[in-house]
Every structure is written in structure tokens, then in C-alpha cells.
Short mmCIF file of C-alpha atoms and ligand atoms in Angstrom, two decimals:
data_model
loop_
_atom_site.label_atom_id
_atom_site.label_comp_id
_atom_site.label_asym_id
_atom_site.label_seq_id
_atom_site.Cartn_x
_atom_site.Cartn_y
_atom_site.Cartn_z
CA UNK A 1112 8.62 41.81 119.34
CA UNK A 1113 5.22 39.42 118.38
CA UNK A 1114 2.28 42.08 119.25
CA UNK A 1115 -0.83 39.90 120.24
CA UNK A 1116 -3.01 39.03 117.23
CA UNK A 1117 -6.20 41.40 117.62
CA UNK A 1118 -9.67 39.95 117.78
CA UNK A 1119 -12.20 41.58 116.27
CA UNK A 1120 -15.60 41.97 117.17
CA UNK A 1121 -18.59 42.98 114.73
CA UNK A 1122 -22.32 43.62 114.34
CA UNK A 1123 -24.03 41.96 111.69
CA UNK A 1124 -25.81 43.51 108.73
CA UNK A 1125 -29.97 42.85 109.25
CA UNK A 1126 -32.12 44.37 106.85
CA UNK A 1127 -34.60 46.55 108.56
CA UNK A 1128 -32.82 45.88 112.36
CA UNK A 1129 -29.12 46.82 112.43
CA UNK A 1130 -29.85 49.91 110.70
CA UNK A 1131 -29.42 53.76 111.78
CA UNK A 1132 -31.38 54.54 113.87
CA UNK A 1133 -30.86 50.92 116.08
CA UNK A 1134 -27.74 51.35 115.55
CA UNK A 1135 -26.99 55.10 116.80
CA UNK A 1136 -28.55 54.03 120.48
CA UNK A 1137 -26.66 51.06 120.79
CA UNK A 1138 -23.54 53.11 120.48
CA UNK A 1139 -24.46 55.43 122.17
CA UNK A 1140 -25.71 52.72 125.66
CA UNK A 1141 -22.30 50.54 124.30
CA UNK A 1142 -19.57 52.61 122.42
CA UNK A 1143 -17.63 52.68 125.54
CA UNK A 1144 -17.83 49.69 127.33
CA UNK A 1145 -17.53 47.51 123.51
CA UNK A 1146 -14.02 48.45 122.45
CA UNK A 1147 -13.64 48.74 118.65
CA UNK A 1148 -16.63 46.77 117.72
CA UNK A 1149 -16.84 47.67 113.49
CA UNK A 1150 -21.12 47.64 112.33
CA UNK A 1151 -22.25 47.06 108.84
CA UNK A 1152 -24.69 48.39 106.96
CA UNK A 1153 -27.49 46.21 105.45
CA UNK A 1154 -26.56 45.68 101.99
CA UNK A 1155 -27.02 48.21 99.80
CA UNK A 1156 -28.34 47.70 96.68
CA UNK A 1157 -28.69 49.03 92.84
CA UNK A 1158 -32.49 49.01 91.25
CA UNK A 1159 -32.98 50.32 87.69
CA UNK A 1160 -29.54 50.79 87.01
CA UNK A 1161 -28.78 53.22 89.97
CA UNK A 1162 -27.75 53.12 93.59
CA UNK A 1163 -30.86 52.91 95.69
CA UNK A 1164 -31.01 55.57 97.71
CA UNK A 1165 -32.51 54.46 100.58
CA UNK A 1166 -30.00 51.85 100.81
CA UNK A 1167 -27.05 54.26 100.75
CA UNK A 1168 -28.67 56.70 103.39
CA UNK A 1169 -28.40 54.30 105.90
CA UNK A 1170 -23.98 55.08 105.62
CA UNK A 1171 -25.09 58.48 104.85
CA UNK A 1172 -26.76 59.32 107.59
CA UNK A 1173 -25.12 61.73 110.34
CA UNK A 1174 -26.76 59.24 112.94
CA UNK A 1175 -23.66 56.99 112.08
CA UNK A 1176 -21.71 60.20 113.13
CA UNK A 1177 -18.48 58.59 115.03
CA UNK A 1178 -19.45 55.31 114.96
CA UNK A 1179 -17.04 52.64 113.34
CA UNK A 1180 -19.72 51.50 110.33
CA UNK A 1181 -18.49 49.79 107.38
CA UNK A 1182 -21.01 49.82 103.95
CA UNK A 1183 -22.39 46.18 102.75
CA UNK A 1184 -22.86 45.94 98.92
CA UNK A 1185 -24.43 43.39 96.73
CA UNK A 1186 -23.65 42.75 93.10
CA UNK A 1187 -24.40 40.46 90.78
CA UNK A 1188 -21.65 41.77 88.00
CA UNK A 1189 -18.23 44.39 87.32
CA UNK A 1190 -20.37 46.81 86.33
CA UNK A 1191 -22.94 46.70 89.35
CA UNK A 1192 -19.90 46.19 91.63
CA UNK A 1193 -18.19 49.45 89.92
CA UNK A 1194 -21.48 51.81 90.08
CA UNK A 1195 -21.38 50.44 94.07
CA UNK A 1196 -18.30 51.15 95.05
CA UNK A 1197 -17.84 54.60 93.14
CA UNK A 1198 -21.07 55.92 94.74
CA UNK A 1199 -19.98 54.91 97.97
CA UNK A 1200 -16.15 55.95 97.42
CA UNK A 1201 -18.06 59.87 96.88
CA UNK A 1202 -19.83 58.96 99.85
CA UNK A 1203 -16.80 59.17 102.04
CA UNK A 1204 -16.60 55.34 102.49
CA UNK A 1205 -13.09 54.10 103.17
CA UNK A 1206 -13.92 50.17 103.28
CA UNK A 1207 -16.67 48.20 101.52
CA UNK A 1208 -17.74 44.82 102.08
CA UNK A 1209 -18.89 42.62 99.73
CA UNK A 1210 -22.06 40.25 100.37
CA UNK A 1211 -21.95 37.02 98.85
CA UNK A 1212 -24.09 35.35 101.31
CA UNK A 1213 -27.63 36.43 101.08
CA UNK A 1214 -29.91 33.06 100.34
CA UNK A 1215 -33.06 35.18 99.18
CA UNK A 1216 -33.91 32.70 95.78
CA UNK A 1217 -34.64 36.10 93.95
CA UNK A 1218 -31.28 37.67 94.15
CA UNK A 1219 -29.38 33.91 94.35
CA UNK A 1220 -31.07 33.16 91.03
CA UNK A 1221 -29.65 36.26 89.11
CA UNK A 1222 -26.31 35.41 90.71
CA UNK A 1223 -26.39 38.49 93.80
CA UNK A 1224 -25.61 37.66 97.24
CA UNK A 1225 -24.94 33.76 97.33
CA UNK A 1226 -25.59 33.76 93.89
CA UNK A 1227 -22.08 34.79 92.65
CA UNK A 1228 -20.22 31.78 94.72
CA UNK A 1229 -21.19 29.95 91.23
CA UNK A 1230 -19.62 32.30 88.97
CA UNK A 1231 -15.81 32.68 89.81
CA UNK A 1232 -15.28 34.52 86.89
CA UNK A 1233 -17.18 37.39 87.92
CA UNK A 1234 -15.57 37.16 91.16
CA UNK A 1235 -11.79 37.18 89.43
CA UNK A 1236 -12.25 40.15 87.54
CA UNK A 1237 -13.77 42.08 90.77
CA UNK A 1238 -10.72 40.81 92.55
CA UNK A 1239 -8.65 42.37 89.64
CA UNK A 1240 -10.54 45.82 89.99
CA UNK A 1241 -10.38 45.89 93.81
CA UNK A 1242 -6.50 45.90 93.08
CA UNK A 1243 -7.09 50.18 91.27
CA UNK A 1244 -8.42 50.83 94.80
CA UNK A 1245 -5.50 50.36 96.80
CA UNK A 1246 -4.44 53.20 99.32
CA UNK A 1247 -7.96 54.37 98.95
CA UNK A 1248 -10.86 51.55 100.09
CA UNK A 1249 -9.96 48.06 101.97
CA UNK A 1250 -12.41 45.40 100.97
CA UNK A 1251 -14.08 42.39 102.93
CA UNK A 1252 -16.31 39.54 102.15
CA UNK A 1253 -19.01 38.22 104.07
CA UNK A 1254 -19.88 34.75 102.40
CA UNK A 1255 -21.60 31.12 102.93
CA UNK A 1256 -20.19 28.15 101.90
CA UNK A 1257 -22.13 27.57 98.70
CA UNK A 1258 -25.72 27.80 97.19
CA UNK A 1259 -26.66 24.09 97.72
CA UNK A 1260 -23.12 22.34 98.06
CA UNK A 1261 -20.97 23.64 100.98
CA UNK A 1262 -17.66 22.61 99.00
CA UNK A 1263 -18.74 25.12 96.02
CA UNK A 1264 -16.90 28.05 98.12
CA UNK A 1265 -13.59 25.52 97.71
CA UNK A 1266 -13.36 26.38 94.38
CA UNK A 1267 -13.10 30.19 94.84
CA UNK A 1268 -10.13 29.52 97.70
CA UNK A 1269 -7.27 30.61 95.24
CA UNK A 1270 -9.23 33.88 93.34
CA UNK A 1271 -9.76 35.09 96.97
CA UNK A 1272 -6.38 34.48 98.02
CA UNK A 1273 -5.61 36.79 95.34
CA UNK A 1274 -7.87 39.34 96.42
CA UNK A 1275 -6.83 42.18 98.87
CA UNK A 1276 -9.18 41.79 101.54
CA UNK A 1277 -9.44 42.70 105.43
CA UNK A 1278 -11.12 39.34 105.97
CA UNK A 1279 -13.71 36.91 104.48
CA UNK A 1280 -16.91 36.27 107.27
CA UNK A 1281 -18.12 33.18 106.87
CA UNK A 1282 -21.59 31.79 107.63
CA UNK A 1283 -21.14 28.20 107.56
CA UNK A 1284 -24.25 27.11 105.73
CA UNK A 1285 -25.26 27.25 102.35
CA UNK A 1286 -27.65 29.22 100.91
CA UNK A 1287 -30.63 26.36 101.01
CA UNK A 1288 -30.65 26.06 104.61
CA UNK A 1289 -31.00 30.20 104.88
CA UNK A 1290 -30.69 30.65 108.24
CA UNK A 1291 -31.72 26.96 109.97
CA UNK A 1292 -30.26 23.66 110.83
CA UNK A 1293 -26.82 22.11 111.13
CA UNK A 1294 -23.46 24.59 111.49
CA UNK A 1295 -21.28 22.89 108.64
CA UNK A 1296 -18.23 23.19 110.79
CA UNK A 1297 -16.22 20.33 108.84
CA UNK A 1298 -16.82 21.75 105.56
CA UNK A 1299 -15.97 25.71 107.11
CA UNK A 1300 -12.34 24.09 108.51
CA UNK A 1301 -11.46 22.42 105.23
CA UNK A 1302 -12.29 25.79 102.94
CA UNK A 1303 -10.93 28.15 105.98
CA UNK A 1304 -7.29 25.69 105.74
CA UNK A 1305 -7.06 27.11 102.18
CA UNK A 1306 -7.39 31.04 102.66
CA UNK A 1307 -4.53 33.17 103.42
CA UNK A 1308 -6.99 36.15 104.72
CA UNK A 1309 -7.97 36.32 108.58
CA UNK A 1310 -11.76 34.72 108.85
CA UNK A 1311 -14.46 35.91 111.10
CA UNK A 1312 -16.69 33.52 112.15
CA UNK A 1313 -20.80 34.36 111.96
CA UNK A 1314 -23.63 32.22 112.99
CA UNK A 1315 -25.50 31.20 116.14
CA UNK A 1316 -23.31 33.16 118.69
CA UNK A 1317 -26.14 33.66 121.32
CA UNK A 1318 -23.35 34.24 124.62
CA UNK A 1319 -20.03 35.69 125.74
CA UNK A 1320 -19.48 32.01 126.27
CA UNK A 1321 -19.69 31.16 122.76
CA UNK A 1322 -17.31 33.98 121.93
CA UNK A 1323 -14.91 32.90 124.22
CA UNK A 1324 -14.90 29.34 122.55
CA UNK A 1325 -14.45 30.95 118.86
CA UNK A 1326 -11.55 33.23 119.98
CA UNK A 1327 -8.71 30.76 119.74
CA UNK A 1328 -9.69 29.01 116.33
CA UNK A 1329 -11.13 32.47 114.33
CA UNK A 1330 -9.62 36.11 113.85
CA UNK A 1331 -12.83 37.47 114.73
CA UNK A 1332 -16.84 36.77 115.43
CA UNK A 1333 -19.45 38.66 113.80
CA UNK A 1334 -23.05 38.11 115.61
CA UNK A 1335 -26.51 39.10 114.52
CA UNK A 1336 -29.73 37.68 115.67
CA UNK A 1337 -27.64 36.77 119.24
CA UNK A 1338 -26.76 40.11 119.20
CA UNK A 1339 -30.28 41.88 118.27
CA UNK A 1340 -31.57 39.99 121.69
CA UNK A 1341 -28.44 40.63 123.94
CA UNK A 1342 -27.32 44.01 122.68
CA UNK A 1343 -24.50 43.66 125.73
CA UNK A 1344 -22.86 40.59 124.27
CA UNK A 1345 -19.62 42.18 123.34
CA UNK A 1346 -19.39 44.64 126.50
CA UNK A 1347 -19.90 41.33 128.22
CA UNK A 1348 -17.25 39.72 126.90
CA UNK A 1349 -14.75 42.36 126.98
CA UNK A 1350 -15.50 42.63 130.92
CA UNK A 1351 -15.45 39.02 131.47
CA UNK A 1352 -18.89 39.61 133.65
CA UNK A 1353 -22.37 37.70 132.08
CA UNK A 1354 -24.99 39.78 132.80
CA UNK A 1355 -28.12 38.46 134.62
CA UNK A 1356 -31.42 37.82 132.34
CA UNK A 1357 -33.22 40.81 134.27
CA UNK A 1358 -29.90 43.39 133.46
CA UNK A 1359 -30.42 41.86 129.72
CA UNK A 1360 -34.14 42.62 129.24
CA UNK A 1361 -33.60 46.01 131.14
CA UNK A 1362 -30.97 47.23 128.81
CA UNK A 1363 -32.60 45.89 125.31
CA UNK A 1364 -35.95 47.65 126.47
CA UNK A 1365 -33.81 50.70 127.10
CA UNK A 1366 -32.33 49.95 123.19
CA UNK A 1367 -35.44 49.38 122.00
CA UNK A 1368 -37.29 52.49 123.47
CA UNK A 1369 -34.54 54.75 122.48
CA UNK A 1370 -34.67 53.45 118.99
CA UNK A 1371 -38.38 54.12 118.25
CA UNK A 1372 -37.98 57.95 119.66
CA UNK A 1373 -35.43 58.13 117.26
CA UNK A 1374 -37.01 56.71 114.18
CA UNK A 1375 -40.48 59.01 115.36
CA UNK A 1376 -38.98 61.49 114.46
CA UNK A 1377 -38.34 60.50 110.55
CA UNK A 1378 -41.28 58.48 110.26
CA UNK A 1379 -44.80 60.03 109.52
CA UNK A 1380 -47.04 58.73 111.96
CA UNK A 1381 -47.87 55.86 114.18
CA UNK A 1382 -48.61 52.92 111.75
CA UNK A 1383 -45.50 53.39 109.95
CA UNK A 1384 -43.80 53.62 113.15
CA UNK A 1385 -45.48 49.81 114.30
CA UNK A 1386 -44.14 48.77 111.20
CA UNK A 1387 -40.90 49.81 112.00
CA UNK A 1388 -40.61 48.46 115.11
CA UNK A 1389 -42.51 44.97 114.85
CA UNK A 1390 -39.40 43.20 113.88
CA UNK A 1391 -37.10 44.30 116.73
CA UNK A 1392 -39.92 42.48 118.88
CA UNK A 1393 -39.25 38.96 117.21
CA UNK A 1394 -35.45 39.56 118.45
CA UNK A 1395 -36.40 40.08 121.78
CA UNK A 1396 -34.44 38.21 124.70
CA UNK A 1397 -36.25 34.67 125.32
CA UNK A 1398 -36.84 35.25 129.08
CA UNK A 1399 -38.42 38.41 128.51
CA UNK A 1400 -42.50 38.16 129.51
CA UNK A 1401 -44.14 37.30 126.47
CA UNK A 1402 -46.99 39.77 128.10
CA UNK A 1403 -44.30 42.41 127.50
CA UNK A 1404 -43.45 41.37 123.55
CA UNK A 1405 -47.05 41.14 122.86
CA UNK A 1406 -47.95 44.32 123.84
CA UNK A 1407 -44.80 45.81 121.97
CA UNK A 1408 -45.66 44.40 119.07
CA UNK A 1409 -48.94 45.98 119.31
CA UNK A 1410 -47.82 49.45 120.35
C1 FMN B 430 -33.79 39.58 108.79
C2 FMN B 430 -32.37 39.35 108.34
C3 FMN B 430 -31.76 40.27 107.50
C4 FMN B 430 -30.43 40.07 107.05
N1 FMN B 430 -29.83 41.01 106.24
C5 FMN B 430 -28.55 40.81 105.82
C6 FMN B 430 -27.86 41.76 104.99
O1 FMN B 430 -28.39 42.81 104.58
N2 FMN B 430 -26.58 41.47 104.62
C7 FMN B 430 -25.94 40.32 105.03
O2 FMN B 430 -24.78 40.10 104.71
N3 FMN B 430 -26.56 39.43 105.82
C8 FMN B 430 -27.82 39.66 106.22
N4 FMN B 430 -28.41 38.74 107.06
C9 FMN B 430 -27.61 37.61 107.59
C10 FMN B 430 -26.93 37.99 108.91
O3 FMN B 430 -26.02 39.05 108.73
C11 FMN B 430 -26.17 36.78 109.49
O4 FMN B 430 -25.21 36.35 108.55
C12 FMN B 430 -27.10 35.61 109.83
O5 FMN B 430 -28.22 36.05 110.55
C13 FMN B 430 -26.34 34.55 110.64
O6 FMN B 430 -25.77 35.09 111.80
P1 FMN B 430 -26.50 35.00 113.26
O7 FMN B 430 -26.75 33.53 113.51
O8 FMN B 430 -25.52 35.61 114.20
O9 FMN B 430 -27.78 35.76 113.14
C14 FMN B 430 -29.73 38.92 107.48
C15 FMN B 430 -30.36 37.99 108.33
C16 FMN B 430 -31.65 38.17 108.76
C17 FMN B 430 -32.28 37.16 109.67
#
């Protein structure tokens, strides 16, 4: 008997925003209503040849206690890759994901994040590694289409076909538009035609709506920023019900609130705290009283 192809739903990895403590509330308002909705971890670095360790106490942390989180590493060679993975494998994790994608020129330039699309090599001899891991940590990618070319990710098609992976993510821009202008949907189809792995589309998804439109064509939709300023997105579109703009502010006020008791109580002091915060308040839903996100910025 054909079972129905699952789609899957996930939260984005933001640095500084879908962390912890952001991320234990929204569970905990969302966990029920969201289904199996799988969070990532902002990537986790190493710095001076060792794991940094605030990076890896963001999967460490018990706030992530029952919650379906999934560790985000970046790498810009085997041996980075290997120090990674065997730190988080002691950690407890049970699947990784890789992060090919990030367009900061720093980390592109020594060949991290988007970076590595232009070395295939590097990436073949991960994918050949990945293969001693099998029965004990599933991998994923989460990848753009190239650094300035959007058919440099073609080239790659048949070393990731050989890799074991869950899925690749794709953000369908390259790494010089960061995270602006034109969705390179033509270029996405004709790479996406070549992989054998399910693909989860990320990038723009601001509505249930939007979901609904990617659920025929992709395995799965990963949303950040759309999701930062309508925390409800998924529970919405599981329940077939758009919420109204006042239900959406009420609830990512609610999110928001609960998030900054929670980080108080880490953090030493207020300023620290309004540092912590400030960036939640440029992810704010657009109808909210700009009154309102002033003030919270402030606070
Ligand atoms: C402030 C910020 C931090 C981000 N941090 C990460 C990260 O740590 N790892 C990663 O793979 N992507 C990171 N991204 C990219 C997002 O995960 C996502 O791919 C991008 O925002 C496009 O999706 P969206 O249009 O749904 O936001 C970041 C994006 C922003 C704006």
C-alpha cells in the first residue's frame, strides 16, 4: 500500500533569534498545535582550532529538553567537519546538518558556509566520511545555489547524490544577493531535476498560503524571517485557519515576552538583556504599531 509522502515542516537557523531560549517558548505556545515541526540550531562553529562553546550550548542546553532540534555546522575542510561532528556525536546529537549557505564574505572567502559550493573536492571526501557514520548520525544540507553563479551548485548534483542525506534545503539565491532580490526559481528547478534526495524549499515564505503553494512541488518548507514575525505559521497551516493580524501580534508579543524572562535569567543585567532582545524587534509582524516596536526596542 503507497503511504502518503510526508511533508515536513522546519524552523530556520538565525543567529542570535532562533536560538534557546526563543526557541523553548515557542514550543512550549506551539509544540502541540505544529505537528512534528524539526528546529535548527544556528550554526555552530570552530575558532582556534576547537568547537566554540557557545555555539554548541545552544544543542546543549536542557531548554531544548523534548523539543525536535537538529545541530547546524559550518566547515570549511575534513578536518573542521570531523572535530564538528565528533563533538556533537558526544553531545548526544543523532543528526547534523551541514551549512553551505551562509553569504557572510568572511567565512565565503575561506571557503565556510557558501564558500565550499566552489570546492567539490572537499565536499566528496566529506560525503565519503559521512558514509563511517551510518546507523549512528543522518546528515542534511542546507545550501544556495552558488557564490555568484546560481548554476555553480549544478556541478555538485552527482557528489551529493552520492551522499547519504535526509534532504538538501535550498535557498534559491546565491550568496551575492545574501538575503535580497529575485527568487532564482528557474535555476532551483533545473539543479533540484538532478538530485535524488527530497528538497526543502527556504526563502520568503511569509503565509500559510505560501506553504500551501510549495507543498505539491517540494518535500518540505523551511521558513525563517516569515516565521520570526508569524510564530503561528505552521499551526496555521496544519489547521487550515489564517489567523487575524490582531491574534498574530497578540501571540508574538506573548513569544516575545516569554523569551526575555527566560533569557533574564542567564543574562547579567539590563543592557545585555536590550541587546538581546533588539533583534527580535526588527522581526516583528508589519501591522504591529510601530509605537509598540519602538518602545520594545528601547526597553
Ligand atoms: C540574521 C540571520 C541569521 C542567519 N543565521 C543562519 C545560520 O546560522 N545558519 C543558516 O543556515 N542560515 C542562517 N540564516 C539564513 C536563514 O536560515 C534563511 O536561509 C534565510 O533567512 C532565508 O529564509 P527566509 O526568507 O525564510 O528568512 C540567517 C539569516 C539571517 C537573516
Amino acid at each position: 500500500m503507497e503511504t502518503e509522502k510526508e511533508f515536513r515542516l522546519m524552523v530556520a537557523p538565525l543567529q542570535g533569534l532562533t536560538e534557546a531560549a526563543w526557541r523553548r517558548v515557542h514550543f512550549d505556545m506551539f509544540g502541540a498545535s505544529q505537528g512534528e515541526v524539526e528546529y535548527f540550531t544556528p550554526f555552530i562553529r570552530v575558532e582556534k582550532g576547537e568547537v566554540r562553546g557557545r555555539d554548541l550550548r545552544d544543542f546543549t542546553s536542557e531548554l531544548n529538553h523534548g523539543i525536535n532540534v537538529t545541530p547546524q555546522i559550518i566547515f570549511r575542510d575534513v578536518a573542521e567537519w570531523r572535530l564538528l561532528v565528533e563533538t556533537l556525536a558526544d553531545a548526544g546529537a543523532k543528526r547534523i546538518d551541514l551549512n553551505m549557505g551562509c553569504p557572510f564574505p568572511p567565512q565565503v572567502r575561506k571557503g565556510r558556509g557558501a564558500g565550499i559550493i566552489l570546492h567539490p573536492e572537499v565536499i566528496s571526501e566529506i560525503g565519503e566520511e559521512m558514509k563511517t557514520y551510518a546507523g549512528s548520525i543522518e546528515f542534511s544540507v542546507k545550501m544556495r545555489l552558488g557564490v555568484k553563479d546560481p548554476s555553480e551548485a549544478l556541478r555538485l548534483a552527482d557528489i551529493m547524490n552520492e551522499m547519504p542525506l535526509r534532504h538538501i534545503t535550498i535557498h534559491p539565491r546565491t550568496a551575492a544577493q545574501q538575503y535580497k532580490g529575485e527568487l532564482l526559481l528557474d535555476d532551483l528547478a533545473v539543479f533540484t531535476s538532478k538530485l535524488n534526495h527530497p528538497v526543502i524549499f527556504n526563502g520568503e515564505i511569509t503565509s500559510p498560503k505560501d506553504i500551501e503553494a510549495l507543498s505539491s512541488r517540494y518535500d518540505g518548507v523551511m521558513a525563517g524571517r516569515g516565521f520570526l514575525r508569524r510564530p503561528s505559521i505552521f499551526a496555521e497551516y496544519l489547521a487550515g485557519r489564517e489567523m487575524n493580524a490582531a491574534e498574530i501580534e497578540g501571540l508574538w508579543l506573548h513569544l516575545i515576552k516569554g523569551t526575555a524572562s527566560e533569557l533574564e535569567k542567564r543574562l547579567c543585567g539590563v543592557a545585555q538583556l536590550r541587546d538581546k532582545m533588539k533583534p527580535y524587534w526588527e522581526y516583528a509582524p508589519i501591522t504591529l504599531d510601530k509605537k509598540i516596536v519602538k518602545q520594545g526596542r528601547k526597553q
